[in-house]
């Protein structure tokens, strides 16, 4: 057989690479030195935080997408971001698309009161669904509707929860709040799958920030990313809560059957707290490994339930917690004005849930939270 025939046969056997089915926004930039910090990119939402002087009515974000994907409107299109704008990303193979909401924040007017009256239902890839809490605020100056989306670990729990409904998840909405509806956080077993990956239980949690599901299995402490830009000086953190610890406290043990061992005499505790901290290039967010660390140099002040409060409250109980400044920490006015400080609000039904220890059935209800500022 001639060399030419061999070459032709070889070429004919090479299959074309399948077209990419991914349709994600990977990164976002804005022309000029206008961003105050890196964009916040979530599953279906992008937040661009710009400097105070920036005219948001004429911005042209440029997007990096997964290979081969297309975006509409096109990258670099000038748009008015007085209100959030919608973009649709279509995969290279044309079979998949994802809708993103892109919002721009300037002098962020974060809502300071949280009533947990609004949720949206999120469908999991396993066929179930879970609650995602929203807080809707009408800006008194612009009269625009601002929506803050609370984060939780529900997306990670969905991997083991099959086709089950929202009230089987660790975090969901119930109707018997202190006023109207409220958030309910329950510590759950993650079953055989959770034990197999050394994550035998999941505490109910709810926080301001985002949950990075892509690293939830490999780096669970880093998956909870706490905080959002804050432009005021916080003085008190208040609200209402009820808490009942589960009956049997269990501690994670990788060598034990089911990966949990009972700790006789130990009682579970909840945790509700707020942290005011400086956001820097090497620590834009706090996470489960450092959010309350005594040696974290970025933390300015903390407001937290006392040890006695964390142990339980059979009826709705009010708390009003002062922000206690760390020794030597002060707030620099220029940094405050330019959005270099963040606030994190965090709640969990098991204080050691980050380490997969707690009591299954521990139940925390929270409602009518407020950050009181100077």
Short mmCIF file of C-alpha atoms in Angstrom, two decimals:
data_model
loop_
_atom_site.label_atom_id
_atom_site.label_comp_id
_atom_site.label_asym_id
_atom_site.label_seq_id
_atom_site.Cartn_x
_atom_site.Cartn_y
_atom_site.Cartn_z
CA UNK A 1 0.00 0.00 0.00
CA UNK A 2 1.34 3.42 -0.91
CA UNK A 3 2.28 5.97 1.71
CA UNK A 4 -0.47 8.25 0.36
CA UNK A 5 -3.14 5.55 0.92
CA UNK A 6 -1.92 4.96 4.47
CA UNK A 7 -2.10 8.72 5.17
CA UNK A 8 -5.63 8.93 3.77
CA UNK A 9 -6.80 5.95 5.84
CA UNK A 10 -5.27 7.45 8.97
CA UNK A 11 -6.95 10.82 8.45
CA UNK A 12 -10.32 9.16 7.77
CA UNK A 13 -10.17 7.41 11.17
CA UNK A 14 -9.72 10.61 13.16
CA UNK A 15 -13.01 11.68 14.73
CA UNK A 16 -13.91 15.28 15.23
CA UNK A 17 -13.82 16.49 18.83
CA UNK A 18 -17.35 16.88 20.23
CA UNK A 19 -18.50 20.45 20.64
CA UNK A 20 -18.40 21.87 24.16
CA UNK A 21 -21.69 21.74 26.10
CA UNK A 22 -20.65 24.22 28.80
CA UNK A 23 -22.18 27.71 28.91
CA UNK A 24 -20.63 29.60 31.82
CA UNK A 25 -19.24 33.07 32.42
CA UNK A 26 -15.65 32.56 33.56
CA UNK A 27 -14.57 36.17 34.15
CA UNK A 28 -15.76 39.74 33.58
CA UNK A 29 -13.84 42.98 33.03
CA UNK A 30 -14.79 46.62 32.56
CA UNK A 31 -12.70 49.05 30.47
CA UNK A 32 -10.68 51.48 32.55
CA UNK A 33 -9.85 51.48 36.25
CA UNK A 34 -13.47 51.43 37.45
CA UNK A 35 -13.87 48.20 39.43
CA UNK A 36 -13.52 48.46 43.18
CA UNK A 37 -12.84 44.73 43.55
CA UNK A 38 -13.04 41.53 41.54
CA UNK A 39 -16.47 40.65 40.10
CA UNK A 40 -18.58 38.22 42.11
CA UNK A 41 -19.55 35.39 39.73
CA UNK A 42 -22.18 32.93 40.92
CA UNK A 43 -24.14 30.22 39.16
CA UNK A 44 -26.60 32.59 37.47
CA UNK A 45 -25.63 36.03 38.76
CA UNK A 46 -22.70 38.43 38.39
CA UNK A 47 -22.14 41.45 40.65
CA UNK A 48 -19.80 44.21 39.51
CA UNK A 49 -18.69 46.54 42.32
CA UNK A 50 -17.52 49.85 40.87
CA UNK A 51 -15.93 52.96 42.32
CA UNK A 52 -18.12 55.77 43.58
CA UNK A 53 -17.65 58.15 40.64
CA UNK A 54 -18.52 55.62 37.91
CA UNK A 55 -21.46 56.39 35.59
CA UNK A 56 -23.44 53.14 35.63
CA UNK A 57 -25.69 54.17 32.73
CA UNK A 58 -23.00 53.47 30.12
CA UNK A 59 -20.98 50.39 30.96
CA UNK A 60 -19.65 47.80 28.52
CA UNK A 61 -18.67 44.62 30.37
CA UNK A 62 -16.45 42.19 28.53
CA UNK A 63 -16.92 38.48 29.24
CA UNK A 64 -14.66 35.44 29.11
CA UNK A 65 -16.78 32.35 28.53
CA UNK A 66 -16.24 28.62 28.53
CA UNK A 67 -14.59 27.59 25.22
CA UNK A 68 -16.79 28.05 22.18
CA UNK A 69 -19.74 29.61 24.04
CA UNK A 70 -21.50 32.75 22.82
CA UNK A 71 -23.17 35.52 24.83
CA UNK A 72 -26.11 37.76 24.00
CA UNK A 73 -25.96 40.74 24.03
CA UNK A 74 -22.41 40.51 22.75
CA UNK A 75 -19.40 41.08 24.99
CA UNK A 76 -18.52 44.78 25.03
CA UNK A 77 -22.07 46.03 24.38
CA UNK A 78 -22.80 49.34 26.15
CA UNK A 79 -25.78 49.04 28.49
CA UNK A 80 -27.52 50.99 31.27
CA UNK A 81 -26.93 49.22 34.59
CA UNK A 82 -29.16 51.43 36.68
CA UNK A 83 -31.15 48.20 36.87
CA UNK A 84 -29.63 44.69 36.60
CA UNK A 85 -29.28 43.45 33.03
CA UNK A 86 -29.85 39.98 31.61
CA UNK A 87 -27.39 38.01 29.45
CA UNK A 88 -27.86 34.60 27.84
CA UNK A 89 -24.87 32.30 27.35
CA UNK A 90 -25.23 29.53 24.75
CA UNK A 91 -22.91 26.52 24.61
CA UNK A 92 -20.71 25.75 21.61
CA UNK A 93 -22.92 22.83 20.61
CA UNK A 94 -26.00 25.06 20.74
CA UNK A 95 -27.86 22.60 22.95
CA UNK A 96 -27.55 24.41 26.26
CA UNK A 97 -27.98 27.93 27.51
CA UNK A 98 -27.86 29.77 30.83
CA UNK A 99 -29.38 33.11 31.79
CA UNK A 100 -27.28 35.42 33.96
CA UNK A 101 -28.38 38.55 35.82
CA UNK A 102 -25.56 41.12 35.87
CA UNK A 103 -25.88 43.82 38.54
CA UNK A 104 -23.68 46.81 39.33
CA UNK A 105 -23.20 48.09 42.88
CA UNK A 106 -22.00 51.59 43.74
CA UNK A 107 -22.25 52.94 47.31
CA UNK A 108 -23.98 49.72 48.16
CA UNK A 109 -27.25 50.30 50.03
CA UNK A 110 -27.43 46.83 51.53
CA UNK A 111 -30.69 46.02 53.25
CA UNK A 112 -30.21 46.18 57.02
CA UNK A 113 -33.39 44.28 57.98
CA UNK A 114 -34.03 40.64 57.14
CA UNK A 115 -37.51 39.17 57.54
CA UNK A 116 -37.16 35.93 55.50
CA UNK A 117 -40.56 36.42 53.87
CA UNK A 118 -39.39 35.73 50.31
CA UNK A 119 -37.90 32.61 48.74
CA UNK A 120 -37.51 31.22 45.27
CA UNK A 121 -37.50 27.53 44.46
CA UNK A 122 -34.29 26.14 42.98
CA UNK A 123 -34.43 22.87 41.03
CA UNK A 124 -31.56 20.51 41.72
CA UNK A 125 -29.90 18.43 39.03
CA UNK A 126 -31.04 15.34 40.96
CA UNK A 127 -34.71 16.27 40.45
CA UNK A 128 -35.46 17.72 43.88
CA UNK A 129 -35.91 21.36 44.87
CA UNK A 130 -34.85 23.65 47.70
CA UNK A 131 -35.53 27.16 49.04
CA UNK A 132 -33.26 30.09 48.30
CA UNK A 133 -33.95 33.09 50.53
CA UNK A 134 -34.23 36.59 49.07
CA UNK A 135 -34.35 39.97 50.78
CA UNK A 136 -35.97 42.68 48.69
CA UNK A 137 -35.32 46.32 49.47
CA UNK A 138 -36.67 49.45 47.74
CA UNK A 139 -33.88 52.04 47.62
CA UNK A 140 -35.27 55.25 49.14
CA UNK A 141 -33.12 57.44 46.89
CA UNK A 142 -33.43 55.74 43.51
CA UNK A 143 -36.70 53.89 44.21
CA UNK A 144 -35.10 50.88 42.58
CA UNK A 145 -35.69 47.33 43.77
CA UNK A 146 -32.55 45.78 45.26
CA UNK A 147 -32.47 42.04 45.87
CA UNK A 148 -29.98 40.30 48.13
CA UNK A 149 -29.74 36.54 47.80
CA UNK A 150 -28.82 34.58 50.91
CA UNK A 151 -26.43 31.65 50.52
CA UNK A 152 -26.68 28.23 52.14
CA UNK A 153 -25.28 24.74 51.80
CA UNK A 154 -28.50 23.44 50.24
CA UNK A 155 -26.85 23.12 46.84
CA UNK A 156 -24.28 20.72 48.28
CA UNK A 157 -26.88 18.73 50.23
CA UNK A 158 -28.81 18.29 46.96
CA UNK A 159 -26.12 15.85 45.84
CA UNK A 160 -27.40 13.35 48.39
CA UNK A 161 -31.08 14.32 48.65
CA UNK A 162 -32.48 12.95 45.41
CA UNK A 163 -35.92 14.16 44.35
CA UNK A 164 -37.01 15.38 47.79
CA UNK A 165 -38.81 18.71 48.43
CA UNK A 166 -37.54 21.88 50.22
CA UNK A 167 -38.59 20.92 53.75
CA UNK A 168 -36.25 17.91 53.70
CA UNK A 169 -33.20 20.16 53.22
CA UNK A 170 -31.12 21.67 56.03
CA UNK A 171 -32.37 25.24 55.32
CA UNK A 172 -35.93 26.14 54.33
CA UNK A 173 -38.81 28.54 54.96
CA UNK A 174 -41.67 27.91 57.43
CA UNK A 175 -44.77 29.93 58.25
CA UNK A 176 -44.54 30.08 62.06
CA UNK A 177 -42.05 32.92 62.38
CA UNK A 178 -41.90 35.59 65.06
CA UNK A 179 -43.60 37.78 62.44
CA UNK A 180 -45.00 36.01 59.39
CA UNK A 181 -42.53 33.53 57.92
CA UNK A 182 -39.01 32.70 59.02
CA UNK A 183 -35.94 30.65 58.20
CA UNK A 184 -35.64 27.16 59.68
CA UNK A 185 -32.24 25.46 59.93
CA UNK A 186 -32.03 21.75 60.78
CA UNK A 187 -29.00 19.47 61.14
CA UNK A 188 -29.50 16.49 58.80
CA UNK A 189 -27.87 13.15 58.10
CA UNK A 190 -26.31 12.96 54.66
CA UNK A 191 -26.85 9.20 54.44
CA UNK A 192 -24.56 6.59 52.91
CA UNK A 193 -23.21 8.92 50.22
CA UNK A 194 -22.24 11.56 52.78
CA UNK A 195 -20.51 9.00 54.97
CA UNK A 196 -18.62 7.67 51.96
CA UNK A 197 -17.09 11.12 51.29
CA UNK A 198 -16.44 11.80 55.02
CA UNK A 199 -19.31 14.27 55.37
CA UNK A 200 -21.84 12.36 57.49
CA UNK A 201 -24.04 15.27 58.51
CA UNK A 202 -25.02 18.72 57.25
CA UNK A 203 -25.92 21.54 59.60
CA UNK A 204 -28.55 24.00 58.45
CA UNK A 205 -26.82 27.24 57.57
CA UNK A 206 -27.68 30.62 56.09
CA UNK A 207 -25.26 33.44 55.39
CA UNK A 208 -24.53 36.58 53.42
CA UNK A 209 -22.04 35.59 50.76
CA UNK A 210 -21.89 32.64 48.39
CA UNK A 211 -21.54 28.87 48.51
CA UNK A 212 -18.92 27.54 46.10
CA UNK A 213 -20.35 24.14 45.23
CA UNK A 214 -17.41 23.30 42.94
CA UNK A 215 -15.10 22.85 45.96
CA UNK A 216 -17.71 21.71 48.50
CA UNK A 217 -16.51 18.10 48.57
CA UNK A 218 -12.75 18.71 48.39
CA UNK A 219 -12.55 21.88 50.54
CA UNK A 220 -15.76 22.22 52.59
CA UNK A 221 -14.47 24.95 54.92
CA UNK A 222 -13.47 27.15 51.99
CA UNK A 223 -16.75 26.53 50.14
CA UNK A 224 -18.66 28.88 52.46
CA UNK A 225 -17.52 32.36 51.41
CA UNK A 226 -18.86 35.00 53.79
CA UNK A 227 -19.40 38.72 53.22
CA UNK A 228 -20.65 41.57 51.06
CA UNK A 229 -19.43 45.19 50.74
CA UNK A 230 -20.61 47.47 53.55
CA UNK A 231 -20.44 51.25 53.73
CA UNK A 232 -21.64 51.97 57.28
CA UNK A 233 -20.28 51.51 60.79
CA UNK A 234 -22.22 48.67 62.47
CA UNK A 235 -23.11 49.08 66.16
CA UNK A 236 -25.57 46.29 67.01
CA UNK A 237 -26.87 43.06 65.50
CA UNK A 238 -30.39 42.19 66.67
CA UNK A 239 -33.16 39.71 65.96
CA UNK A 240 -35.25 36.82 67.23
CA UNK A 241 -34.43 33.11 67.43
CA UNK A 242 -35.54 29.77 68.83
CA UNK A 243 -33.22 26.80 69.26
CA UNK A 244 -33.64 23.18 70.31
CA UNK A 245 -30.52 20.96 70.20
CA UNK A 246 -30.86 17.40 68.93
CA UNK A 247 -30.87 14.54 71.39
CA UNK A 248 -27.55 12.83 70.57
CA UNK A 249 -24.33 14.75 69.92
CA UNK A 250 -22.00 13.01 67.49
CA UNK A 251 -18.46 13.84 66.47
CA UNK A 252 -16.90 13.11 63.10
CA UNK A 253 -14.52 10.15 63.11
CA UNK A 254 -13.19 8.91 59.76
CA UNK A 255 -12.51 5.45 61.24
CA UNK A 256 -15.94 4.91 62.80
CA UNK A 257 -18.86 3.10 61.15
CA UNK A 258 -21.00 5.80 59.56
CA UNK A 259 -18.14 8.24 60.30
CA UNK A 260 -19.77 9.46 63.55
CA UNK A 261 -19.21 8.59 67.22
CA UNK A 262 -21.50 9.58 70.10
CA UNK A 263 -20.10 11.99 72.71
CA UNK A 264 -21.96 11.28 76.00
CA UNK A 265 -23.02 14.36 77.91
CA UNK A 266 -22.20 16.87 75.17
CA UNK A 267 -24.98 19.12 73.90
CA UNK A 268 -25.15 20.77 70.52
CA UNK A 269 -25.06 24.57 70.17
CA UNK A 270 -26.28 26.89 67.44
CA UNK A 271 -24.39 29.95 66.26
CA UNK A 272 -25.66 33.34 65.10
CA UNK A 273 -23.18 36.14 64.49
CA UNK A 274 -22.11 39.07 62.33
CA UNK A 275 -18.54 39.99 61.41
CA UNK A 276 -17.29 43.34 60.11
CA UNK A 277 -13.95 42.97 58.34
CA UNK A 278 -11.57 44.52 55.83
CA UNK A 279 -11.62 42.92 52.39
CA UNK A 280 -8.13 42.72 50.87
CA UNK A 281 -6.67 41.19 47.72
CA UNK A 282 -5.50 38.13 49.64
CA UNK A 283 -8.72 37.79 51.67
CA UNK A 284 -11.72 39.12 49.78
CA UNK A 285 -14.06 36.83 51.73
CA UNK A 286 -13.97 35.05 55.04
CA UNK A 287 -14.71 31.33 55.11
CA UNK A 288 -15.32 28.48 57.52
CA UNK A 289 -11.64 28.28 58.40
CA UNK A 290 -11.13 31.88 59.51
CA UNK A 291 -14.47 33.70 60.00
CA UNK A 292 -14.09 33.85 63.80
CA UNK A 293 -10.36 33.18 64.14
CA UNK A 294 -8.73 35.21 66.91
CA UNK A 295 -5.60 35.67 64.82
CA UNK A 296 -7.36 36.84 61.64
CA UNK A 297 -5.86 40.32 61.01
CA UNK A 298 -8.73 41.38 58.71
CA UNK A 299 -11.49 41.14 61.31
CA UNK A 300 -12.48 44.51 62.78
CA UNK A 301 -15.49 43.71 64.99
CA UNK A 302 -17.76 40.77 65.87
CA UNK A 303 -21.33 40.52 67.24
CA UNK A 304 -22.16 37.00 68.43
CA UNK A 305 -24.62 35.08 70.61
CA UNK A 306 -23.21 34.28 74.05
CA UNK A 307 -22.40 30.71 75.04
CA UNK A 308 -25.58 30.56 77.14
CA UNK A 309 -27.70 31.87 74.26
CA UNK A 310 -26.20 29.32 71.87
CA UNK A 311 -27.31 26.40 74.05
CA UNK A 312 -31.02 26.87 73.50
CA UNK A 313 -34.17 29.00 73.60
CA UNK A 314 -37.49 27.18 73.87
CA UNK A 315 -39.54 30.25 72.89
CA UNK A 316 -38.88 33.14 70.55
CA UNK A 317 -36.11 35.17 72.22
CA UNK A 318 -34.75 38.55 71.25
CA UNK A 319 -31.04 39.30 71.08
CA UNK A 320 -29.28 42.63 70.66
CA UNK A 321 -25.57 42.09 70.32
CA UNK A 322 -22.98 44.89 70.27
CA UNK A 323 -20.20 44.76 67.69
CA UNK A 324 -17.12 44.23 69.82
CA UNK A 325 -14.00 45.66 68.20
CA UNK A 326 -10.84 43.58 68.19
CA UNK A 327 -7.92 45.14 70.15
CA UNK A 328 -6.22 47.92 68.20
CA UNK A 329 -8.74 47.86 65.34
CA UNK A 330 -10.28 51.06 63.98
CA UNK A 331 -12.26 52.02 60.88
CA UNK A 332 -10.56 54.22 58.29
CA UNK A 333 -13.08 56.66 56.72
CA UNK A 334 -11.51 56.54 53.24
CA UNK A 335 -11.60 52.75 53.16
CA UNK A 336 -15.21 52.81 54.36
CA UNK A 337 -16.26 55.25 51.64
CA UNK A 338 -14.52 53.27 48.92
CA UNK A 339 -16.03 49.92 49.87
CA UNK A 340 -13.02 48.16 51.37
CA UNK A 341 -15.00 46.75 54.30
CA UNK A 342 -17.42 43.82 54.27
CA UNK A 343 -20.17 42.56 56.54
CA UNK A 344 -20.93 38.87 57.06
CA UNK A 345 -24.03 37.50 58.78
CA UNK A 346 -23.92 33.78 59.55
CA UNK A 347 -26.34 31.31 61.18
CA UNK A 348 -26.08 27.57 61.75
CA UNK A 349 -28.00 24.89 63.63
CA UNK A 350 -24.76 23.15 64.77
CA UNK A 351 -21.77 25.26 65.75
CA UNK A 352 -19.32 22.51 64.78
CA UNK A 353 -21.23 21.63 61.61
CA UNK A 354 -18.31 22.88 59.50
CA UNK A 355 -16.38 19.94 60.91
CA UNK A 356 -19.35 17.52 60.44
CA UNK A 357 -20.02 17.27 64.15
CA UNK A 358 -23.33 18.01 65.89
CA UNK A 359 -26.68 16.48 66.76
CA UNK A 360 -28.97 15.36 63.98
CA UNK A 361 -32.30 17.11 64.49
CA UNK A 362 -30.89 20.29 66.05
CA UNK A 363 -33.29 23.05 64.97
CA UNK A 364 -32.73 26.81 64.76
CA UNK A 365 -35.39 29.32 63.72
CA UNK A 366 -34.41 32.94 62.98
CA UNK A 367 -36.48 35.98 62.10
CA UNK A 368 -36.53 39.80 61.98
CA UNK A 369 -32.77 40.33 61.96
CA UNK A 370 -31.35 43.84 61.81
CA UNK A 371 -27.94 45.50 61.62
CA UNK A 372 -28.08 48.81 63.49
CA UNK A 373 -25.52 51.31 62.24
CA UNK A 374 -23.86 54.45 63.48
#
